Amino acid sequence: MGNAREWHVPSIVTVGKTDDATVTEAVKILKEFDESVSPQFPQLLRRQLYTYCGLYVQLQDWDAPDEAAAVARLTGDERLVALDRRLAGVLSPYDPEVENPSGLSLAERFYLWPGERLDDLQQVHAGVIVNRMETSAIPEVSRLFANLDATDFPRKMGTLRRQVFLYQGIYLHIQDFERQDSKEVIGDAWKESDPRFLQIVDDLTPLVPPYDASGGQLATRVYHWAR
């Protein structure tokens, strides 16, 4: 796109395991922190917590030059480190045997369509689709999204930003919408049956099989805070 409205705010995505009891405690911890301490970090723009089939996905949007700078801020301030310690008491790592040099269970972003910048993140809702994926599929999945995003389809659907992450075989497709109900947005795309949407679904299906074959793919947002 190449204009001043592009949204280059880096997102930090962490992944792990949870259940109904522990996620309730995690939400309590985050709410307390974001009401009292987060205002002291003007670079922290938004935090969201999602759950899906025993997983949690935490998204943090930072006003930083890149992901590395955002991670440095997360790991370099004792107040944020202390928050992660508290969360570690109720949220479990996805695989305790895997070492994370940063101390965070970070998902790696391999695709970004920046979309248009919005100043009020309170009005932006992220839809998080969870599937499985092998690392070898990254080039083809990236190509499919790049081809789709080169058309007018993202704006037609109302997509403000698209990011795709991978974490230990977990595929996370994150779209930001200016509507609060991402399930409704995606449902409308099915109803409208745009051939481009139907085609990418068909193309992605063998590359990103379901994480849980018994249900849908959309995670549930359980917590949201924005500056």
PDB file of C-alpha atoms in Angstrom:
ATOM      1  CA  MET A   1       0.000   0.000   0.000  1.00  0.00           C
ATOM      2  CA  GLY A   2       2.797   2.403   0.860  1.00  0.00           C
ATOM      3  CA  ASN A   3       0.825   5.272   2.405  1.00  0.00           C
ATOM      4  CA  ALA A   4       0.819   7.049   5.755  1.00  0.00           C
ATOM      5  CA  ARG A   5      -2.249   5.146   6.920  1.00  0.00           C
ATOM      6  CA  GLU A   6      -0.565   1.750   6.991  1.00  0.00           C
ATOM      7  CA  TRP A   7      -0.708  -0.010  10.340  1.00  0.00           C
ATOM      8  CA  HIS A   8       2.799  -1.131  11.319  1.00  0.00           C
ATOM      9  CA  VAL A   9       2.124  -1.526  15.049  1.00  0.00           C
ATOM     10  CA  PRO A  10       3.916  -4.754  16.054  1.00  0.00           C
ATOM     11  CA  SER A  11       1.863  -7.409  17.813  1.00  0.00           C
ATOM     12  CA  ILE A  12       3.362  -9.715  20.417  1.00  0.00           C
ATOM     13  CA  VAL A  13       1.468 -13.022  20.582  1.00  0.00           C
ATOM     14  CA  THR A  14       2.000 -15.568  23.364  1.00  0.00           C
ATOM     15  CA  VAL A  15       0.424 -19.014  23.521  1.00  0.00           C
ATOM     16  CA  GLY A  16      -0.096 -21.613  26.228  1.00  0.00           C
ATOM     17  CA  LYS A  17      -2.600 -23.786  28.045  1.00  0.00           C
ATOM     18  CA  THR A  18      -5.456 -22.853  30.335  1.00  0.00           C
ATOM     19  CA  ASP A  19      -8.874 -23.920  31.596  1.00  0.00           C
ATOM     20  CA  ASP A  20     -12.011 -22.131  32.775  1.00  0.00           C
ATOM     21  CA  ALA A  21     -10.777 -21.684  36.342  1.00  0.00           C
ATOM     22  CA  THR A  22      -7.299 -20.452  35.498  1.00  0.00           C
ATOM     23  CA  VAL A  23      -8.415 -18.117  32.715  1.00  0.00           C
ATOM     24  CA  THR A  24     -10.790 -16.426  35.150  1.00  0.00           C
ATOM     25  CA  GLU A  25      -7.862 -15.764  37.466  1.00  0.00           C
ATOM     26  CA  ALA A  26      -5.717 -14.580  34.538  1.00  0.00           C
ATOM     27  CA  VAL A  27      -8.390 -12.083  33.503  1.00  0.00           C
ATOM     28  CA  LYS A  28      -8.512 -10.787  37.082  1.00  0.00           C
ATOM     29  CA  ILE A  29      -4.715 -10.325  37.126  1.00  0.00           C
ATOM     30  CA  LEU A  30      -4.674  -8.570  33.750  1.00  0.00           C
ATOM     31  CA  LYS A  31      -7.572  -6.277  34.621  1.00  0.00           C
ATOM     32  CA  GLU A  32      -5.908  -5.192  37.850  1.00  0.00           C
ATOM     33  CA  PHE A  33      -2.603  -4.546  36.074  1.00  0.00           C
ATOM     34  CA  ASP A  34      -4.089  -2.712  33.093  1.00  0.00           C
ATOM     35  CA  GLU A  35      -6.177  -0.420  35.280  1.00  0.00           C
ATOM     36  CA  SER A  36      -3.310   0.549  37.569  1.00  0.00           C
ATOM     37  CA  VAL A  37       0.051  -0.017  35.849  1.00  0.00           C
ATOM     38  CA  SER A  38      -0.442  -0.149  32.057  1.00  0.00           C
ATOM     39  CA  PRO A  39      -1.217   3.604  31.844  1.00  0.00           C
ATOM     40  CA  GLN A  40       2.444   4.076  32.844  1.00  0.00           C
ATOM     41  CA  PHE A  41       3.475   2.423  29.558  1.00  0.00           C
ATOM     42  CA  PRO A  42       2.304   4.764  26.779  1.00  0.00           C
ATOM     43  CA  GLN A  43       3.779   2.399  24.179  1.00  0.00           C
ATOM     44  CA  LEU A  44       1.368  -0.395  25.172  1.00  0.00           C
ATOM     45  CA  LEU A  45      -1.655   0.250  22.980  1.00  0.00           C
ATOM     46  CA  ARG A  46      -3.857  -2.810  23.466  1.00  0.00           C
ATOM     47  CA  ARG A  47      -4.074  -6.198  25.155  1.00  0.00           C
ATOM     48  CA  GLN A  48      -6.472  -9.027  24.268  1.00  0.00           C
ATOM     49  CA  LEU A  49      -6.824 -12.537  25.699  1.00  0.00           C
ATOM     50  CA  TYR A  50      -8.493 -15.388  23.795  1.00  0.00           C
ATOM     51  CA  THR A  51      -9.257 -19.006  24.626  1.00  0.00           C
ATOM     52  CA  TYR A  52      -9.699 -21.991  22.343  1.00  0.00           C
ATOM     53  CA  CYS A  53      -9.901 -25.709  23.203  1.00  0.00           C
ATOM     54  CA  GLY A  54      -7.671 -25.516  26.271  1.00  0.00           C
ATOM     55  CA  LEU A  55      -5.358 -22.907  24.760  1.00  0.00           C
ATOM     56  CA  TYR A  56      -4.908 -19.252  25.572  1.00  0.00           C
ATOM     57  CA  VAL A  57      -3.681 -16.658  23.079  1.00  0.00           C
ATOM     58  CA  GLN A  58      -2.590 -13.262  24.397  1.00  0.00           C
ATOM     59  CA  LEU A  59      -2.173 -10.384  21.922  1.00  0.00           C
ATOM     60  CA  GLN A  60      -0.343  -7.181  22.803  1.00  0.00           C
ATOM     61  CA  ASP A  61      -0.039  -4.265  20.365  1.00  0.00           C
ATOM     62  CA  TRP A  62       2.925  -1.963  20.962  1.00  0.00           C
ATOM     63  CA  ASP A  63       3.950   1.398  19.589  1.00  0.00           C
ATOM     64  CA  ALA A  64       7.468   0.213  18.779  1.00  0.00           C
ATOM     65  CA  PRO A  65       9.749   0.133  15.723  1.00  0.00           C
ATOM     66  CA  ASP A  66       9.451  -3.651  15.410  1.00  0.00           C
ATOM     67  CA  GLU A  67       8.704  -6.876  17.283  1.00  0.00           C
ATOM     68  CA  ALA A  68      12.210  -7.104  18.743  1.00  0.00           C
ATOM     69  CA  ALA A  69      11.877  -3.655  20.304  1.00  0.00           C
ATOM     70  CA  ALA A  70       8.482  -4.571  21.773  1.00  0.00           C
ATOM     71  CA  VAL A  71       9.868  -7.807  23.265  1.00  0.00           C
ATOM     72  CA  ALA A  72      12.788  -5.829  24.725  1.00  0.00           C
ATOM     73  CA  ARG A  73      10.307  -3.575  26.508  1.00  0.00           C
ATOM     74  CA  LEU A  74       8.319  -6.565  27.762  1.00  0.00           C
ATOM     75  CA  THR A  75      11.383  -8.287  29.158  1.00  0.00           C
ATOM     76  CA  GLY A  76      13.295  -5.205  30.265  1.00  0.00           C
ATOM     77  CA  ASP A  77      10.892  -3.655  32.764  1.00  0.00           C
ATOM     78  CA  GLU A  78      10.506  -5.328  36.147  1.00  0.00           C
ATOM     79  CA  ARG A  79       6.809  -4.415  36.348  1.00  0.00           C
ATOM     80  CA  LEU A  80       6.076  -6.306  33.131  1.00  0.00           C
ATOM     81  CA  VAL A  81       8.323  -9.197  34.141  1.00  0.00           C
ATOM     82  CA  ALA A  82       6.457  -9.417  37.455  1.00  0.00           C
ATOM     83  CA  LEU A  83       3.144  -9.542  35.561  1.00  0.00           C
ATOM     84  CA  ASP A  84       4.410 -12.481  33.511  1.00  0.00           C
ATOM     85  CA  ARG A  85       5.478 -14.246  36.694  1.00  0.00           C
ATOM     86  CA  ARG A  86       1.982 -13.841  38.134  1.00  0.00           C
ATOM     87  CA  LEU A  87       0.402 -15.109  34.927  1.00  0.00           C
ATOM     88  CA  ALA A  88       2.781 -18.075  34.882  1.00  0.00           C
ATOM     89  CA  GLY A  89       1.162 -19.172  38.138  1.00  0.00           C
ATOM     90  CA  VAL A  90      -2.196 -19.672  36.423  1.00  0.00           C
ATOM     91  CA  LEU A  91      -1.394 -20.088  32.706  1.00  0.00           C
ATOM     92  CA  SER A  92       0.734 -23.056  31.669  1.00  0.00           C
ATOM     93  CA  PRO A  93       3.275 -23.277  28.821  1.00  0.00           C
ATOM     94  CA  TYR A  94       2.125 -25.213  25.773  1.00  0.00           C
ATOM     95  CA  ASP A  95       5.167 -27.468  25.996  1.00  0.00           C
ATOM     96  CA  PRO A  96       7.203 -27.141  29.215  1.00  0.00           C
ATOM     97  CA  GLU A  97      10.144 -28.925  27.568  1.00  0.00           C
ATOM     98  CA  VAL A  98      10.647 -26.150  24.993  1.00  0.00           C
ATOM     99  CA  GLU A  99      13.030 -23.425  26.116  1.00  0.00           C
ATOM    100  CA  ASN A 100      12.087 -19.822  25.340  1.00  0.00           C
ATOM    101  CA  PRO A 101      15.165 -17.559  25.455  1.00  0.00           C
ATOM    102  CA  SER A 102      13.032 -14.455  25.943  1.00  0.00           C
ATOM    103  CA  GLY A 103      11.094 -16.086  28.759  1.00  0.00           C
ATOM    104  CA  LEU A 104       7.903 -15.640  26.719  1.00  0.00           C
ATOM    105  CA  SER A 105       6.034 -18.303  24.734  1.00  0.00           C
ATOM    106  CA  LEU A 106       6.225 -16.204  21.589  1.00  0.00           C
ATOM    107  CA  ALA A 107       4.460 -17.095  18.364  1.00  0.00           C
ATOM    108  CA  GLU A 108       6.362 -16.122  15.204  1.00  0.00           C
ATOM    109  CA  ARG A 109       4.625 -13.931  12.655  1.00  0.00           C
ATOM    110  CA  PHE A 110       5.316 -15.020   9.093  1.00  0.00           C
ATOM    111  CA  TYR A 111       2.753 -12.953   7.206  1.00  0.00           C
ATOM    112  CA  LEU A 112       1.475  -9.372   7.522  1.00  0.00           C
ATOM    113  CA  TRP A 113      -0.921  -7.278   5.483  1.00  0.00           C
ATOM    114  CA  PRO A 114      -0.802  -3.966   7.351  1.00  0.00           C
ATOM    115  CA  GLY A 115      -4.155  -2.520   6.345  1.00  0.00           C
ATOM    116  CA  GLU A 116      -5.161   0.951   7.511  1.00  0.00           C
ATOM    117  CA  ARG A 117      -4.147   2.563  10.768  1.00  0.00           C
ATOM    118  CA  LEU A 118      -6.867   3.307  13.315  1.00  0.00           C
ATOM    119  CA  ASP A 119      -6.331   5.657  16.211  1.00  0.00           C
ATOM    120  CA  ASP A 120      -9.061   4.184  18.448  1.00  0.00           C
ATOM    121  CA  LEU A 121      -8.229   0.543  19.168  1.00  0.00           C
ATOM    122  CA  GLN A 122     -11.239   0.344  21.500  1.00  0.00           C
ATOM    123  CA  GLN A 123     -13.316   0.050  18.332  1.00  0.00           C
ATOM    124  CA  VAL A 124     -11.194  -2.694  16.756  1.00  0.00           C
ATOM    125  CA  HIS A 125     -11.927  -6.387  17.352  1.00  0.00           C
ATOM    126  CA  ALA A 126      -9.545  -9.165  16.365  1.00  0.00           C
ATOM    127  CA  GLY A 127     -10.829 -12.466  15.060  1.00  0.00           C
ATOM    128  CA  VAL A 128      -8.418 -15.317  15.885  1.00  0.00           C
ATOM    129  CA  ILE A 129      -8.655 -18.529  13.849  1.00  0.00           C
ATOM    130  CA  VAL A 130      -6.768 -21.519  15.279  1.00  0.00           C
ATOM    131  CA  ASN A 131      -5.597 -24.495  13.208  1.00  0.00           C
ATOM    132  CA  ARG A 132      -2.496 -26.663  12.824  1.00  0.00           C
ATOM    133  CA  MET A 133       0.324 -26.109  10.350  1.00  0.00           C
ATOM    134  CA  GLU A 134       3.768 -27.416   9.482  1.00  0.00           C
ATOM    135  CA  THR A 135       6.655 -24.980   9.054  1.00  0.00           C
ATOM    136  CA  SER A 136       7.122 -26.268   5.507  1.00  0.00           C
ATOM    137  CA  ALA A 137       3.752 -24.737   4.532  1.00  0.00           C
ATOM    138  CA  ILE A 138       4.824 -21.152   5.339  1.00  0.00           C
ATOM    139  CA  PRO A 139       5.799 -20.158   1.765  1.00  0.00           C
ATOM    140  CA  GLU A 140       2.564 -21.437   0.210  1.00  0.00           C
ATOM    141  CA  VAL A 141       0.290 -20.028   2.916  1.00  0.00           C
ATOM    142  CA  SER A 142       2.053 -16.667   2.591  1.00  0.00           C
ATOM    143  CA  ARG A 143       1.647 -16.745  -1.190  1.00  0.00           C
ATOM    144  CA  LEU A 144      -2.073 -17.495  -0.967  1.00  0.00           C
ATOM    145  CA  PHE A 145      -2.718 -14.591   1.409  1.00  0.00           C
ATOM    146  CA  ALA A 146      -0.516 -12.213  -0.581  1.00  0.00           C
ATOM    147  CA  ASN A 147      -2.517 -12.975  -3.733  1.00  0.00           C
ATOM    148  CA  LEU A 148      -5.821 -12.424  -1.918  1.00  0.00           C
ATOM    149  CA  ASP A 149      -4.685  -9.238  -0.203  1.00  0.00           C
ATOM    150  CA  ALA A 150      -3.541  -7.757  -3.504  1.00  0.00           C
ATOM    151  CA  THR A 151      -7.227  -7.563  -4.493  1.00  0.00           C
ATOM    152  CA  ASP A 152     -10.038  -5.460  -3.026  1.00  0.00           C
ATOM    153  CA  PHE A 153     -11.342  -8.431  -1.032  1.00  0.00           C
ATOM    154  CA  PRO A 154      -9.834  -7.506   2.375  1.00  0.00           C
ATOM    155  CA  ARG A 155     -11.487  -4.084   2.311  1.00  0.00           C
ATOM    156  CA  LYS A 156     -14.720  -5.600   1.037  1.00  0.00           C
ATOM    157  CA  MET A 157     -14.708  -7.972   4.006  1.00  0.00           C
ATOM    158  CA  GLY A 158     -13.809  -5.139   6.372  1.00  0.00           C
ATOM    159  CA  THR A 159     -10.349  -6.435   7.243  1.00  0.00           C
ATOM    160  CA  LEU A 160      -8.151  -3.699   8.718  1.00  0.00           C
ATOM    161  CA  ARG A 161      -5.070  -5.860   9.249  1.00  0.00           C
ATOM    162  CA  ARG A 162      -4.172  -9.503   8.663  1.00  0.00           C
ATOM    163  CA  GLN A 163      -1.418 -11.329  10.548  1.00  0.00           C
ATOM    164  CA  VAL A 164      -0.538 -15.013  10.492  1.00  0.00           C
ATOM    165  CA  PHE A 165       1.564 -16.607  13.235  1.00  0.00           C
ATOM    166  CA  LEU A 166       2.952 -20.067  13.949  1.00  0.00           C
ATOM    167  CA  TYR A 167       3.762 -21.499  17.356  1.00  0.00           C
ATOM    168  CA  GLN A 168       4.870 -25.119  17.796  1.00  0.00           C
ATOM    169  CA  GLY A 169       2.565 -26.307  15.032  1.00  0.00           C
ATOM    170  CA  ILE A 170      -0.309 -23.989  16.052  1.00  0.00           C
ATOM    171  CA  TYR A 171      -1.491 -21.729  13.225  1.00  0.00           C
ATOM    172  CA  LEU A 172      -3.013 -18.395  14.262  1.00  0.00           C
ATOM    173  CA  HIS A 173      -4.755 -16.291  11.623  1.00  0.00           C
ATOM    174  CA  ILE A 174      -5.556 -12.905  13.180  1.00  0.00           C
ATOM    175  CA  GLN A 175      -7.720 -10.331  11.431  1.00  0.00           C
ATOM    176  CA  ASP A 176      -8.628  -6.934  12.860  1.00  0.00           C
ATOM    177  CA  PHE A 177     -12.125  -5.641  12.106  1.00  0.00           C
ATOM    178  CA  GLU A 178     -13.887  -2.403  12.979  1.00  0.00           C
ATOM    179  CA  ARG A 179     -16.886  -4.493  14.012  1.00  0.00           C
ATOM    180  CA  GLN A 180     -17.213  -6.130  17.391  1.00  0.00           C
ATOM    181  CA  ASP A 181     -18.465  -9.517  16.168  1.00  0.00           C
ATOM    182  CA  SER A 182     -15.775 -11.223  14.102  1.00  0.00           C
ATOM    183  CA  LYS A 183     -17.904 -14.377  13.881  1.00  0.00           C
ATOM    184  CA  GLU A 184     -20.599 -12.328  12.150  1.00  0.00           C
ATOM    185  CA  VAL A 185     -18.064 -10.817   9.725  1.00  0.00           C
ATOM    186  CA  ILE A 186     -16.746 -14.244   8.750  1.00  0.00           C
ATOM    187  CA  GLY A 187     -20.292 -15.619   8.549  1.00  0.00           C
ATOM    188  CA  ASP A 188     -21.244 -12.827   6.159  1.00  0.00           C
ATOM    189  CA  ALA A 189     -18.268 -13.751   3.948  1.00  0.00           C
ATOM    190  CA  TRP A 190     -19.647 -17.291   3.687  1.00  0.00           C
ATOM    191  CA  LYS A 191     -23.137 -16.025   2.865  1.00  0.00           C
ATOM    192  CA  GLU A 192     -21.872 -13.703   0.147  1.00  0.00           C
ATOM    193  CA  SER A 193     -19.923 -16.591  -1.403  1.00  0.00           C
ATOM    194  CA  ASP A 194     -17.285 -14.406  -3.011  1.00  0.00           C
ATOM    195  CA  PRO A 195     -15.341 -16.878  -5.193  1.00  0.00           C
ATOM    196  CA  ARG A 196     -12.027 -15.484  -3.922  1.00  0.00           C
ATOM    197  CA  PHE A 197     -13.006 -16.280  -0.330  1.00  0.00           C
ATOM    198  CA  LEU A 198     -14.232 -19.756  -1.213  1.00  0.00           C
ATOM    199  CA  GLN A 199     -11.071 -20.457  -3.212  1.00  0.00           C
ATOM    200  CA  ILE A 200      -8.633 -19.510  -0.451  1.00  0.00           C
ATOM    201  CA  VAL A 201     -10.600 -21.609   2.036  1.00  0.00           C
ATOM    202  CA  ASP A 202     -10.273 -24.601  -0.321  1.00  0.00           C
ATOM    203  CA  ASP A 203      -6.583 -23.903  -0.902  1.00  0.00           C
ATOM    204  CA  LEU A 204      -5.780 -23.518   2.797  1.00  0.00           C
ATOM    205  CA  THR A 205      -7.723 -26.551   4.034  1.00  0.00           C
ATOM    206  CA  PRO A 206      -5.030 -29.169   3.274  1.00  0.00           C
ATOM    207  CA  LEU A 207      -2.273 -26.864   4.533  1.00  0.00           C
ATOM    208  CA  VAL A 208      -3.884 -25.840   7.837  1.00  0.00           C
ATOM    209  CA  PRO A 209      -5.960 -28.773   9.156  1.00  0.00           C
ATOM    210  CA  PRO A 210      -8.191 -28.271  12.201  1.00  0.00           C
ATOM    211  CA  TYR A 211      -6.672 -28.017  15.654  1.00  0.00           C
ATOM    212  CA  ASP A 212      -9.902 -29.513  16.994  1.00  0.00           C
ATOM    213  CA  ALA A 213     -11.971 -31.425  14.449  1.00  0.00           C
ATOM    214  CA  SER A 214     -15.032 -31.403  16.722  1.00  0.00           C
ATOM    215  CA  GLY A 215     -15.840 -27.702  16.494  1.00  0.00           C
ATOM    216  CA  GLY A 216     -15.228 -24.348  14.876  1.00  0.00           C
ATOM    217  CA  GLN A 217     -11.914 -22.607  14.437  1.00  0.00           C
ATOM    218  CA  LEU A 218     -12.624 -19.195  15.979  1.00  0.00           C
ATOM    219  CA  ALA A 219     -11.179 -18.422  19.417  1.00  0.00           C
ATOM    220  CA  THR A 220     -13.242 -16.588  22.039  1.00  0.00           C
ATOM    221  CA  ARG A 221     -12.103 -13.226  23.359  1.00  0.00           C
ATOM    222  CA  VAL A 222     -12.345 -13.184  27.150  1.00  0.00           C
ATOM    223  CA  TYR A 223     -10.480  -9.964  27.906  1.00  0.00           C
ATOM    224  CA  HIS A 224      -9.778  -6.662  26.163  1.00  0.00           C
ATOM    225  CA  TRP A 225      -8.014  -3.482  27.208  1.00  0.00           C
ATOM    226  CA  ALA A 226      -7.018  -0.580  24.962  1.00  0.00           C
ATOM    227  CA  ARG A 227      -5.438   2.776  25.637  1.00  0.00           C
TER     228      ARG A 227
END
